Amino acid sequence: MASSSESSENSESFLRKRRGDALVSDSLSHDSCSETVQDEDSTKYDKKVGVSLQTGTYWLTRIVLLRAIAFIYFVAFTVAYNQNKQLIGEKGLMPCKDYLRSVKRYVGGKIGFAALAYTPSVLWFMDWNDMDANLDGIALAGMALSGFVLIMGSANMIIMGVLWILYHSIVNVGQLWYSFGWESQLLESGFLGIFLCPLWSLSPMPRRCPPSLVSIWTFRWLIVRIMLGAGLIKIRGDRCWRELTCMDFHYETQPVPNPMSYYMHRSPWWFHRFETLSNHFIELVVPFFTFMGRRMCMLNGVLQILFQVVLIISGNLSFLNWLTIVPSLACFDDAALVFLFHRSGRARQTLLQIQTEEASGLKPPPSKGLYIKYKKTYLSVPVVMNLLSSRQMMNTSFDPLRIVNTYGAFGSVTKERTEVVFQGTLSVNHTGEEVIWEEYEFLCKPGALDRRPCLISPYHYRLDWLMWFAAFQTYEQSEWVIHIAGRLLANDSTVLSLMGHNPFQSREKPRWIRGEHFRYKFTRPGSSSAAQGKWWVRKRIGPFFPPVNLDGLRSYFQSRSWPLPGSY
């Protein structure tokens, strides 16, 4: 730490070198709400430049936050580009065109304010004759813009606003495939990112637009709500969380396990109890560190990030855990994040200059973050009431734009893993012991016993994830499963592109398709099954849906206004 006389001499020397710049920037801004901590840790000495870094500023934090948000956007738009045509496109399982038409009828047959309020999407204003091109255009535009922000580390309100609108446009027509809590969480994070930026400038360090402390605190409030929502829903939702036994089941029964899940599942019982207690501590206690000063706030950030890293390592939970790291980054100021930036880099040098000029007495303008502060406070009221309620809802939005939401994950943990396996046969008759049933494989979810669990996070296979839900429901509750069966009977390339293995590729079309219900369990390391290279053992429960053929499905499809398989 430099002495006060050394700091004074260094500051005077630095100012003499930069006097021309200082004259031009008399109106330079710095957030008047900055949290400069006046104690022994209030500065961080940069040995190379000889200037102390003040705490309580967020210029570098803004760059890190914008890059983190852009990374998640890029992943989400990439998933959309690769899968939207199959899920909600012209030949998709749930065409968004049909959904928009139903909304249009519901609101009176006009595309006006009522339609936009019910389903905010730019697709209302696009040509519906080629919806696949529209969906691809939105996804590609989102990938291009988010890629720019990711590489440059800078954005303005226009770019961040467009990203938010584009992803909103997909989520709001995504129906079942976009019904998960992380979609709302990304939209809320993206909305907050708009107010981190200047209106026009694309400079990573826009000198006349310091990051607002109000914006930083909205991110901190987001991580507090995410963690408390997840912790409270667990305590209220499933007795295994109170009995500390949930982790005995989680790794094996989570939607899409990865290779590490196999080994984590076999951890000793005491380690699973420790995991559960740690989970409660991280989600129910640590969030309050946010309000206990700079050091405790940073400790919260460190613990939350480490917690999410552990979850990333132990399962494929889409980009949820990566996304949850984003608001945790707001717990760190420039002095804490400066190690991420090269010593001779422009951002670090500019920060030192700004802080030195501020030390010379330049006054910052008043904060301009009051509107977002009041808006977030107003919209947070139902969220807080939900957290306090004994009937807490998880992953719920209280406004159509999903600006402030309530979150929660794994309020209950399934105690056994069940899977639906699609099987097809070329036999004319589906009965009899001589019938050979061949199995389809999905891209990632468990199927073949000797296939190693995949590692895809932060990428996301939406169909695989929904098949996990379908497995503990019935096909009557998940009619889209029968829709898939019909498309498999026609060897439909659109649906088959979502599958990992088609046993009838380059062969005749299957004559019958059935869904079999199995109970899956991890093999035990060292067992005979494991020695044979098997990751899973399974036991048949019974049929999930009976064998069906195209003739038998004709009336079923017509009653639901689905195109007949093979009619595209």
Coordinates of C-alpha atoms in Angstrom, one line a residue:
M1 CA 0.0 0.0 0.0
A2 CA 1.4 3.4 -1.0
S3 CA 1.7 6.1 1.7
S4 CA -0.5 9.2 1.4
S5 CA 2.5 11.4 0.4
E6 CA 3.5 8.9 -2.3
S7 CA -0.1 8.7 -3.6
S8 CA -0.3 12.5 -3.7
E9 CA 3.0 12.8 -5.6
N10 CA 1.9 10.1 -8.1
S11 CA -1.4 11.7 -8.6
E12 CA 0.2 15.1 -9.3
S13 CA 2.6 13.6 -11.7
F14 CA -0.1 11.7 -13.5
L15 CA -2.3 14.8 -13.8
R16 CA 0.6 16.8 -15.3
K17 CA 0.9 14.3 -18.0
R18 CA -2.8 14.2 -18.8
R19 CA -3.6 17.9 -18.2
G20 CA -4.8 18.2 -21.8
D21 CA -7.2 15.3 -21.4
A22 CA -8.4 16.6 -18.1
L23 CA -9.3 20.0 -19.6
V24 CA -11.4 18.3 -22.3
S25 CA -13.1 16.2 -19.7
D26 CA -14.2 18.7 -17.1
S27 CA -17.7 17.4 -17.4
L28 CA -16.6 13.7 -17.0
S29 CA -19.1 11.7 -15.0
H30 CA -18.8 9.3 -12.3
D31 CA -21.8 7.8 -10.4
S32 CA -22.5 10.0 -7.4
C33 CA -23.7 6.9 -5.6
S34 CA -20.3 5.2 -5.7
E35 CA -19.5 3.1 -2.6
T36 CA -15.9 4.4 -1.8
V37 CA -15.0 2.5 1.3
Q38 CA -12.8 4.6 3.6
D39 CA -10.7 2.0 5.4
E40 CA -7.4 0.2 4.9
D41 CA -8.9 -1.7 1.9
S42 CA -10.3 1.3 0.2
T43 CA -7.6 1.3 -2.4
K44 CA -5.7 -1.3 -4.4
Y45 CA -2.2 -0.4 -5.5
D46 CA -1.2 -0.9 -9.1
K47 CA 2.6 -1.3 -8.9
K48 CA 3.3 -0.8 -12.6
V49 CA 1.5 2.5 -13.0
G50 CA 2.0 3.7 -9.4
V51 CA -1.6 4.7 -8.8
S52 CA -4.0 3.4 -6.2
L53 CA -7.2 1.8 -7.5
Q54 CA -10.2 3.1 -5.6
T55 CA -12.9 0.7 -4.5
G56 CA -16.6 1.3 -5.1
T57 CA -16.3 2.0 -8.9
Y58 CA -17.8 -0.3 -11.5
W59 CA -16.3 0.6 -14.9
L60 CA -14.6 -2.8 -15.3
T61 CA -17.5 -4.6 -13.6
R62 CA -19.7 -3.2 -16.4
I63 CA -17.4 -4.7 -19.1
V64 CA -17.5 -8.1 -17.3
L65 CA -21.2 -8.0 -16.9
L66 CA -21.9 -7.1 -20.5
R67 CA -19.6 -9.9 -21.8
A68 CA -21.3 -12.4 -19.5
I69 CA -24.8 -11.4 -20.6
A70 CA -23.7 -11.5 -24.3
F71 CA -22.2 -15.0 -23.8
I72 CA -25.5 -16.3 -22.5
Y73 CA -27.5 -14.6 -25.3
F74 CA -25.1 -16.1 -27.9
V75 CA -25.7 -19.6 -26.5
A76 CA -29.5 -19.1 -26.3
F77 CA -29.7 -17.7 -29.9
T78 CA -27.5 -20.5 -31.1
V79 CA -29.9 -23.1 -29.6
A80 CA -32.8 -21.2 -31.2
Y81 CA -31.1 -21.3 -34.6
N82 CA -30.4 -25.0 -34.4
Q83 CA -33.7 -26.2 -33.0
N84 CA -36.5 -23.6 -33.6
K85 CA -37.4 -24.8 -37.1
Q86 CA -38.0 -28.4 -35.7
L87 CA -39.9 -27.2 -32.7
I88 CA -41.9 -24.1 -33.7
G89 CA -41.2 -23.7 -37.4
E90 CA -43.4 -24.4 -40.4
K91 CA -43.0 -28.1 -40.0
G92 CA -42.4 -28.0 -36.3
L93 CA -44.0 -30.0 -33.5
M94 CA -45.8 -26.9 -32.3
P95 CA -45.8 -24.3 -35.2
C96 CA -45.6 -20.7 -33.8
K97 CA -47.7 -19.6 -36.8
D98 CA -50.6 -21.6 -35.5
Y99 CA -50.1 -20.2 -32.0
L100 CA -50.1 -16.6 -33.3
R101 CA -53.3 -17.3 -35.2
S102 CA -55.0 -18.6 -32.1
V103 CA -53.9 -15.6 -30.1
K104 CA -55.2 -13.4 -32.9
R105 CA -58.6 -15.0 -32.7
Y106 CA -58.6 -14.8 -28.9
V107 CA -58.0 -11.0 -28.9
G108 CA -60.7 -10.3 -31.6
G109 CA -59.0 -11.1 -34.9
K110 CA -56.8 -8.0 -35.1
I111 CA -53.0 -7.5 -34.7
G112 CA -53.1 -4.6 -32.3
F113 CA -52.2 -3.6 -28.7
A114 CA -54.2 -6.6 -27.2
A115 CA -52.2 -9.1 -29.3
L116 CA -48.9 -7.5 -28.5
A117 CA -49.7 -7.3 -24.8
Y118 CA -50.7 -11.0 -24.8
T119 CA -47.7 -12.2 -26.9
P120 CA -45.0 -9.5 -27.3
S121 CA -43.1 -10.5 -30.5
V122 CA -41.8 -8.9 -33.6
L123 CA -43.1 -11.9 -35.5
W124 CA -46.5 -10.2 -35.6
F125 CA -45.1 -7.7 -38.1
M126 CA -43.2 -10.2 -40.3
D127 CA -44.3 -12.2 -43.4
W128 CA -45.9 -15.4 -42.1
N129 CA -45.4 -17.2 -45.5
D130 CA -41.9 -18.3 -44.5
M131 CA -41.8 -18.5 -40.7
D132 CA -38.7 -20.6 -40.8
A133 CA -36.8 -17.7 -42.4
N134 CA -38.2 -15.3 -39.8
L135 CA -37.1 -17.5 -36.9
D136 CA -33.7 -18.0 -38.5
G137 CA -33.4 -14.3 -39.1
I138 CA -34.1 -13.4 -35.5
A139 CA -31.7 -16.0 -34.2
L140 CA -28.9 -15.0 -36.6
A141 CA -29.4 -11.3 -35.7
G142 CA -29.2 -12.2 -32.0
M143 CA -26.0 -14.2 -32.5
A144 CA -24.4 -11.4 -34.5
L145 CA -25.2 -8.7 -31.9
S146 CA -24.4 -10.8 -28.9
G147 CA -21.1 -11.9 -30.5
F148 CA -20.2 -8.3 -31.1
V149 CA -20.8 -7.4 -27.4
L150 CA -18.9 -10.5 -26.3
I151 CA -15.8 -9.7 -28.3
M152 CA -15.8 -5.9 -27.8
G153 CA -16.9 -5.8 -24.2
S154 CA -19.0 -2.8 -24.9
A155 CA -22.6 -2.1 -26.0
N156 CA -25.1 0.7 -25.9
M157 CA -28.8 0.8 -24.9
I158 CA -29.8 0.3 -28.5
I159 CA -27.9 -3.0 -29.0
M160 CA -28.9 -4.4 -25.6
G161 CA -32.5 -3.4 -26.2
V162 CA -32.6 -5.1 -29.5
L163 CA -31.2 -8.3 -28.1
W164 CA -33.9 -8.2 -25.4
I165 CA -36.7 -7.7 -27.9
L166 CA -35.4 -10.4 -30.2
Y167 CA -35.2 -13.0 -27.5
H168 CA -38.6 -11.9 -26.1
S169 CA -40.0 -12.5 -29.6
I170 CA -38.8 -16.1 -29.6
V171 CA -39.7 -17.0 -26.0
N172 CA -43.2 -15.6 -26.3
V173 CA -44.1 -17.9 -29.2
G174 CA -42.0 -20.9 -28.0
Q175 CA -44.9 -22.4 -26.1
L176 CA -43.9 -25.6 -24.2
W177 CA -40.4 -25.6 -25.5
Y178 CA -39.6 -22.2 -23.9
S179 CA -41.5 -22.7 -20.6
F180 CA -38.5 -22.9 -18.3
G181 CA -37.5 -20.4 -15.6
W182 CA -34.1 -19.6 -17.2
E183 CA -35.9 -18.0 -20.2
S184 CA -37.4 -15.4 -17.8
Q185 CA -34.1 -15.1 -16.0
L186 CA -32.3 -14.3 -19.2
L187 CA -34.9 -11.7 -20.2
E188 CA -34.6 -10.0 -16.8
S189 CA -30.8 -10.1 -16.9
G190 CA -30.9 -8.7 -20.4
F191 CA -33.3 -6.0 -19.4
L192 CA -31.0 -4.9 -16.6
G193 CA -28.1 -4.9 -19.0
I194 CA -29.8 -2.2 -21.1
F195 CA -29.4 0.3 -18.2
L196 CA -25.7 -0.5 -17.7
C197 CA -24.9 1.1 -21.1
P198 CA -24.8 4.6 -22.6
L199 CA -27.4 5.4 -25.1
W200 CA -25.2 5.7 -28.2
S201 CA -21.5 5.2 -27.4
L202 CA -19.8 1.9 -28.1
S203 CA -16.7 2.6 -26.1
P204 CA -15.9 0.0 -23.4
M205 CA -15.1 3.0 -21.1
P206 CA -17.5 5.7 -22.1
R207 CA -16.1 8.6 -20.0
R208 CA -19.3 10.6 -19.9
C209 CA -21.5 7.7 -18.9
P210 CA -20.3 6.0 -15.7
P211 CA -22.1 2.8 -14.6
S212 CA -25.0 3.5 -12.4
L213 CA -24.8 2.2 -8.9
V214 CA -28.6 1.7 -9.1
S215 CA -28.0 -0.7 -12.0
I216 CA -25.4 -2.6 -10.1
W217 CA -27.8 -3.0 -7.2
T218 CA -30.5 -4.3 -9.4
F219 CA -28.2 -7.2 -10.4
R220 CA -27.4 -7.8 -6.8
W221 CA -31.1 -7.8 -6.0
L222 CA -31.6 -10.4 -8.8
I223 CA -29.1 -12.9 -7.3
V224 CA -30.7 -12.4 -3.9
R225 CA -34.2 -13.3 -5.3
I226 CA -32.9 -16.2 -7.3
M227 CA -31.1 -17.8 -4.3
L228 CA -33.8 -17.1 -1.8
G229 CA -36.5 -18.4 -4.2
A230 CA -34.6 -21.6 -4.8
G231 CA -33.9 -22.1 -1.1
L232 CA -37.4 -21.5 0.1
I233 CA -39.1 -23.6 -2.5
K234 CA -36.9 -26.5 -1.4
I235 CA -37.6 -26.2 2.3
R236 CA -41.4 -25.9 1.6
G237 CA -41.6 -28.3 -1.3
D238 CA -40.0 -31.7 -0.5
R239 CA -39.3 -33.3 2.9
C240 CA -36.1 -34.8 1.6
W241 CA -34.6 -31.3 1.6
R242 CA -35.5 -31.0 5.3
E243 CA -34.3 -34.5 6.0
L244 CA -31.0 -33.9 4.1
T245 CA -31.5 -36.8 1.8
C246 CA -32.3 -35.2 -1.6
M247 CA -28.8 -35.4 -2.9
D248 CA -29.0 -39.2 -2.5
F249 CA -31.2 -39.1 -5.6
H250 CA -30.5 -35.8 -7.5
Y251 CA -27.5 -36.8 -9.6
E252 CA -29.2 -40.0 -10.9
T253 CA -32.7 -38.4 -11.5
Q254 CA -31.8 -34.9 -12.8
P255 CA -33.1 -34.2 -16.3
V256 CA -29.9 -34.8 -18.2
P257 CA -27.0 -36.2 -16.2
N258 CA -23.4 -35.8 -17.3
P259 CA -20.4 -38.2 -16.8
M260 CA -19.5 -36.6 -13.4
S261 CA -23.1 -37.2 -12.2
Y262 CA -22.4 -40.9 -12.3
Y263 CA -19.5 -40.6 -9.8
M264 CA -21.1 -37.9 -7.7
H265 CA -24.1 -40.2 -7.2
R266 CA -21.9 -42.8 -5.6
S267 CA -20.4 -40.4 -3.0
P268 CA -20.7 -41.5 0.7
W269 CA -23.9 -40.7 2.5
W270 CA -22.2 -38.1 4.8
F271 CA -21.0 -36.2 1.7
H272 CA -24.6 -36.0 0.4
R273 CA -25.7 -34.6 3.8
F274 CA -22.9 -32.1 3.6
E275 CA -24.0 -31.1 0.1
T276 CA -27.6 -30.5 1.2
L277 CA -26.6 -28.5 4.2
S278 CA -24.2 -26.4 2.0
N279 CA -27.0 -25.9 -0.5
H280 CA -29.3 -24.5 2.3
F281 CA -26.5 -22.2 3.5
I282 CA -25.7 -20.9 0.1
E283 CA -29.3 -20.3 -0.9
L284 CA -30.9 -19.1 2.4
V285 CA -28.1 -17.4 4.4
V286 CA -25.4 -16.2 2.0
P287 CA -27.6 -13.9 0.0
F288 CA -28.0 -11.6 3.0
F289 CA -24.2 -11.0 2.9
T290 CA -25.0 -8.7 -0.1
F291 CA -26.2 -6.0 2.4
M292 CA -23.3 -6.3 4.8
G293 CA -20.7 -4.1 3.2
R294 CA -18.1 -4.6 0.5
R295 CA -16.2 -7.5 1.9
M296 CA -19.3 -9.6 2.7
C297 CA -20.9 -8.7 -0.6
M298 CA -17.8 -10.0 -2.4
L299 CA -17.8 -13.1 -0.3
N300 CA -21.4 -13.7 -1.4
G301 CA -20.3 -13.3 -5.0
V302 CA -17.4 -15.8 -4.6
L303 CA -19.6 -18.4 -2.9
Q304 CA -22.4 -18.1 -5.4
I305 CA -20.0 -18.4 -8.4
L306 CA -18.3 -21.5 -6.8
F307 CA -21.7 -23.0 -6.1
Q308 CA -22.8 -22.6 -9.8
V309 CA -19.5 -24.0 -11.0
V310 CA -20.1 -27.2 -8.9
L311 CA -23.6 -27.5 -10.4
I312 CA -22.1 -27.0 -13.9
I313 CA -19.6 -29.8 -13.3
S314 CA -22.2 -32.2 -11.9
G315 CA -25.0 -31.9 -14.5
N316 CA -26.4 -30.5 -17.8
L317 CA -28.8 -27.9 -16.6
S318 CA -28.8 -25.9 -19.8
F319 CA -27.3 -22.4 -19.5
L320 CA -29.1 -21.9 -16.1
N321 CA -26.1 -22.1 -13.9
W322 CA -24.0 -20.0 -16.3
L323 CA -26.7 -17.4 -16.3
T324 CA -26.9 -17.4 -12.5
I325 CA -23.2 -16.5 -12.4
V326 CA -24.1 -13.2 -14.2
P327 CA -25.7 -11.2 -11.4
S328 CA -23.2 -12.6 -8.9
L329 CA -20.5 -10.6 -10.9
A330 CA -22.1 -7.4 -9.7
C331 CA -20.9 -8.2 -6.2
F332 CA -17.4 -7.1 -7.3
D333 CA -16.1 -3.6 -8.0
D334 CA -13.2 -2.5 -10.2
A335 CA -10.6 -3.1 -7.6
A336 CA -11.7 -6.7 -7.2
L337 CA -11.9 -7.5 -11.0
V338 CA -8.9 -5.6 -12.2
F339 CA -6.9 -8.8 -12.3
L340 CA -9.0 -9.9 -15.3
F341 CA -7.6 -7.0 -17.3
H342 CA -4.1 -6.7 -18.8
R343 CA -1.9 -4.2 -17.0
S344 CA -1.1 -2.3 -20.1
G345 CA -4.6 -2.7 -21.5
R346 CA -6.7 0.4 -22.5
A347 CA -9.5 -0.4 -20.0
R348 CA -7.2 -0.6 -17.1
Q349 CA -5.2 2.5 -18.1
T350 CA -8.4 4.5 -18.6
L351 CA -9.8 3.5 -15.2
L352 CA -6.6 4.7 -13.5
Q353 CA -6.9 8.0 -15.3
I354 CA -10.6 8.4 -14.4
Q355 CA -9.9 7.6 -10.7
T356 CA -7.0 10.0 -10.6
E357 CA -9.0 12.8 -12.1
E358 CA -11.8 12.2 -9.7
A359 CA -9.3 12.4 -6.8
S360 CA -8.4 15.9 -8.1
G361 CA -11.9 17.1 -7.3
L362 CA -13.9 16.7 -10.5
K363 CA -17.6 16.4 -9.4
P364 CA -19.8 13.7 -10.9
P365 CA -23.2 14.5 -12.2
P366 CA -26.3 13.3 -10.4
S367 CA -27.3 9.7 -10.8
K368 CA -29.8 9.0 -13.6
G369 CA -30.9 5.6 -12.3
L370 CA -33.8 6.6 -10.3
Y371 CA -36.5 5.5 -12.8
I372 CA -35.3 1.9 -13.0
K373 CA -34.9 1.9 -9.2
Y374 CA -38.5 2.9 -8.6
K375 CA -39.8 0.6 -11.4
K376 CA -37.9 -2.4 -10.0
T377 CA -39.1 -1.6 -6.5
Y378 CA -42.7 -1.4 -7.6
L379 CA -42.5 -4.7 -9.6
S380 CA -40.6 -6.4 -6.8
V381 CA -43.6 -6.2 -4.4
P382 CA -45.4 -9.3 -5.7
V383 CA -42.1 -11.2 -5.9
V384 CA -41.4 -10.5 -2.3
M385 CA -44.9 -11.4 -1.3
N386 CA -44.5 -14.7 -3.2
L387 CA -41.2 -15.4 -1.3
L388 CA -43.0 -14.9 2.0
S389 CA -46.0 -17.0 1.0
S390 CA -46.5 -20.5 2.3
R391 CA -47.9 -21.3 -1.2
Q392 CA -44.8 -20.0 -3.0
M393 CA -44.8 -20.3 -6.8
M394 CA -41.5 -20.9 -8.6
N395 CA -40.4 -19.6 -12.0
T396 CA -43.4 -17.2 -12.3
S397 CA -43.6 -13.8 -14.1
F398 CA -45.9 -11.1 -12.7
D399 CA -45.8 -8.9 -15.8
P400 CA -46.0 -9.7 -19.6
L401 CA -42.5 -8.4 -20.2
R402 CA -40.9 -10.5 -17.5
I403 CA -39.0 -7.6 -16.1
V404 CA -39.1 -8.9 -12.5
N405 CA -39.8 -12.6 -11.8
T406 CA -39.7 -15.1 -9.1
Y407 CA -37.4 -18.1 -9.4
G408 CA -36.8 -21.5 -7.9
A409 CA -35.4 -24.9 -8.9
F410 CA -35.8 -28.5 -7.8
G411 CA -38.5 -27.8 -5.2
S412 CA -39.1 -31.5 -5.3
V413 CA -36.7 -34.2 -6.3
T414 CA -37.8 -37.4 -8.1
K415 CA -36.6 -40.5 -6.3
E416 CA -36.3 -42.7 -9.3
R417 CA -35.5 -42.1 -12.9
T418 CA -38.0 -43.2 -15.6
E419 CA -37.5 -42.9 -19.3
V420 CA -39.7 -43.2 -22.4
V421 CA -38.0 -45.2 -25.2
F422 CA -39.3 -45.0 -28.7
Q423 CA -39.2 -48.3 -30.6
G424 CA -40.1 -49.1 -34.1
T425 CA -40.5 -52.3 -36.2
L426 CA -40.8 -53.2 -39.9
S427 CA -43.1 -56.2 -39.0
V428 CA -46.6 -56.1 -40.5
N429 CA -48.1 -57.3 -37.3
H430 CA -46.9 -55.7 -34.0
T431 CA -47.8 -58.7 -31.8
G432 CA -45.9 -61.9 -31.3
E433 CA -42.5 -62.8 -29.9
E434 CA -40.9 -62.8 -33.3
V435 CA -41.4 -59.1 -33.8
I436 CA -38.1 -57.2 -33.7
W437 CA -38.3 -53.8 -32.0
E438 CA -35.5 -51.4 -32.7
E439 CA -34.8 -48.3 -30.5
Y440 CA -34.4 -44.7 -31.4
E441 CA -31.8 -42.6 -29.5
F442 CA -32.1 -39.0 -28.4
L443 CA -29.2 -36.7 -28.7
C444 CA -28.3 -36.6 -25.0
K445 CA -30.9 -38.1 -22.6
P446 CA -30.3 -41.7 -21.3
G447 CA -31.2 -44.5 -23.7
A448 CA -28.6 -47.1 -24.7
L449 CA -27.2 -48.6 -21.5
D450 CA -23.6 -48.5 -22.7
R451 CA -23.7 -44.9 -23.9
R452 CA -21.7 -42.5 -21.8
P453 CA -23.8 -39.6 -20.4
C454 CA -23.1 -36.5 -22.5
L455 CA -21.5 -33.2 -21.6
I456 CA -23.2 -30.3 -23.3
S457 CA -23.7 -27.4 -20.8
P458 CA -24.3 -24.6 -21.5
Y459 CA -25.9 -25.9 -24.7
H460 CA -29.4 -27.2 -24.4
Y461 CA -31.4 -29.9 -26.2
R462 CA -35.0 -28.8 -25.6
L463 CA -36.7 -32.0 -26.7
D464 CA -34.5 -34.2 -24.5
W465 CA -35.4 -32.0 -21.5
L466 CA -39.1 -32.2 -22.2
M467 CA -38.9 -36.0 -22.5
W468 CA -37.7 -36.1 -18.9
F469 CA -41.0 -34.4 -17.9
A470 CA -43.0 -36.7 -20.2
A471 CA -41.6 -39.8 -18.5
F472 CA -43.4 -39.2 -15.2
Q473 CA -46.6 -38.1 -16.8
T474 CA -48.9 -40.0 -19.3
Y475 CA -49.1 -39.7 -23.0
E476 CA -52.5 -38.1 -22.6
Q477 CA -50.9 -35.3 -20.6
S478 CA -48.1 -35.0 -23.2
E479 CA -49.8 -35.4 -26.6
W480 CA -46.8 -34.1 -28.4
V481 CA -45.2 -37.5 -27.7
I482 CA -47.8 -39.1 -30.0
H483 CA -47.1 -36.3 -32.5
I484 CA -43.4 -37.4 -32.5
A485 CA -44.4 -41.0 -33.0
G486 CA -46.4 -40.2 -36.1
R487 CA -43.6 -38.2 -37.5
L488 CA -41.2 -41.1 -36.9
L489 CA -43.6 -43.4 -38.8
A490 CA -43.1 -41.2 -41.8
N491 CA -39.3 -41.0 -41.3
D492 CA -39.8 -37.2 -41.1
S493 CA -36.4 -35.5 -41.4
T494 CA -37.5 -32.5 -39.3
V495 CA -38.1 -34.5 -36.2
L496 CA -35.3 -37.0 -36.9
S497 CA -32.8 -34.1 -36.8
L498 CA -33.6 -33.8 -33.1
M499 CA -32.8 -37.5 -32.6
G500 CA -29.4 -39.0 -32.1
H501 CA -30.0 -42.4 -33.9
N502 CA -32.6 -43.5 -36.4
P503 CA -32.5 -47.3 -36.7
F504 CA -34.4 -47.1 -40.0
Q505 CA -32.1 -44.7 -41.7
S506 CA -31.7 -45.6 -45.4
R507 CA -34.3 -48.4 -44.9
E508 CA -38.0 -48.7 -45.2
K509 CA -40.2 -46.7 -43.0
P510 CA -41.2 -48.4 -39.7
R511 CA -44.7 -49.8 -39.8
W512 CA -45.3 -49.5 -36.0
I513 CA -44.0 -47.2 -33.3
R514 CA -44.5 -47.8 -29.6
G515 CA -43.3 -46.1 -26.4
E516 CA -41.8 -48.2 -23.7
H517 CA -41.5 -47.1 -20.1
F518 CA -38.3 -48.0 -18.2
R519 CA -36.8 -47.4 -14.8
Y520 CA -33.1 -46.4 -15.1
K521 CA -30.4 -46.6 -12.5
F522 CA -26.7 -46.0 -12.6
T523 CA -24.6 -49.1 -12.5
R524 CA -22.4 -49.5 -9.5
P525 CA -18.6 -49.0 -10.2
G526 CA -16.9 -52.4 -10.1
S527 CA -20.1 -54.4 -10.8
S528 CA -20.4 -56.8 -13.6
S529 CA -22.6 -54.4 -15.6
A530 CA -20.0 -51.6 -15.2
A531 CA -17.3 -54.1 -16.3
Q532 CA -19.2 -54.6 -19.5
G533 CA -19.1 -50.9 -20.2
K534 CA -22.6 -50.1 -19.1
W535 CA -23.4 -46.8 -17.4
W536 CA -27.0 -47.8 -16.7
V537 CA -29.2 -50.7 -15.8
R538 CA -32.9 -50.6 -16.5
K539 CA -36.1 -52.4 -15.8
R540 CA -39.2 -52.3 -17.9
I541 CA -42.2 -50.7 -16.2
G542 CA -44.7 -51.3 -19.0
P543 CA -46.0 -49.5 -22.1
F544 CA -46.0 -45.7 -22.2
F545 CA -48.2 -45.7 -25.3
P546 CA -49.3 -48.7 -27.3
P547 CA -48.1 -49.6 -30.8
V548 CA -49.5 -47.2 -33.4
N549 CA -49.3 -47.0 -37.2
L550 CA -50.2 -44.3 -39.7
D551 CA -53.7 -45.5 -40.3
G552 CA -54.5 -45.7 -36.7
L553 CA -53.2 -42.1 -36.0
R554 CA -55.1 -40.5 -38.9
S555 CA -58.2 -39.6 -36.9
Y556 CA -56.0 -38.6 -33.9
F557 CA -54.1 -36.1 -35.9
Q558 CA -57.2 -34.8 -37.7
S559 CA -59.0 -34.1 -34.4
R560 CA -56.1 -32.0 -33.3
S561 CA -55.6 -30.2 -36.6
W562 CA -52.1 -31.6 -37.0
P563 CA -50.8 -32.2 -40.6
L564 CA -50.9 -35.9 -41.4
P565 CA -47.4 -37.5 -41.2
G566 CA -45.8 -37.5 -44.6
S567 CA -48.1 -34.8 -46.0
Y568 CA -45.5 -32.0 -45.9

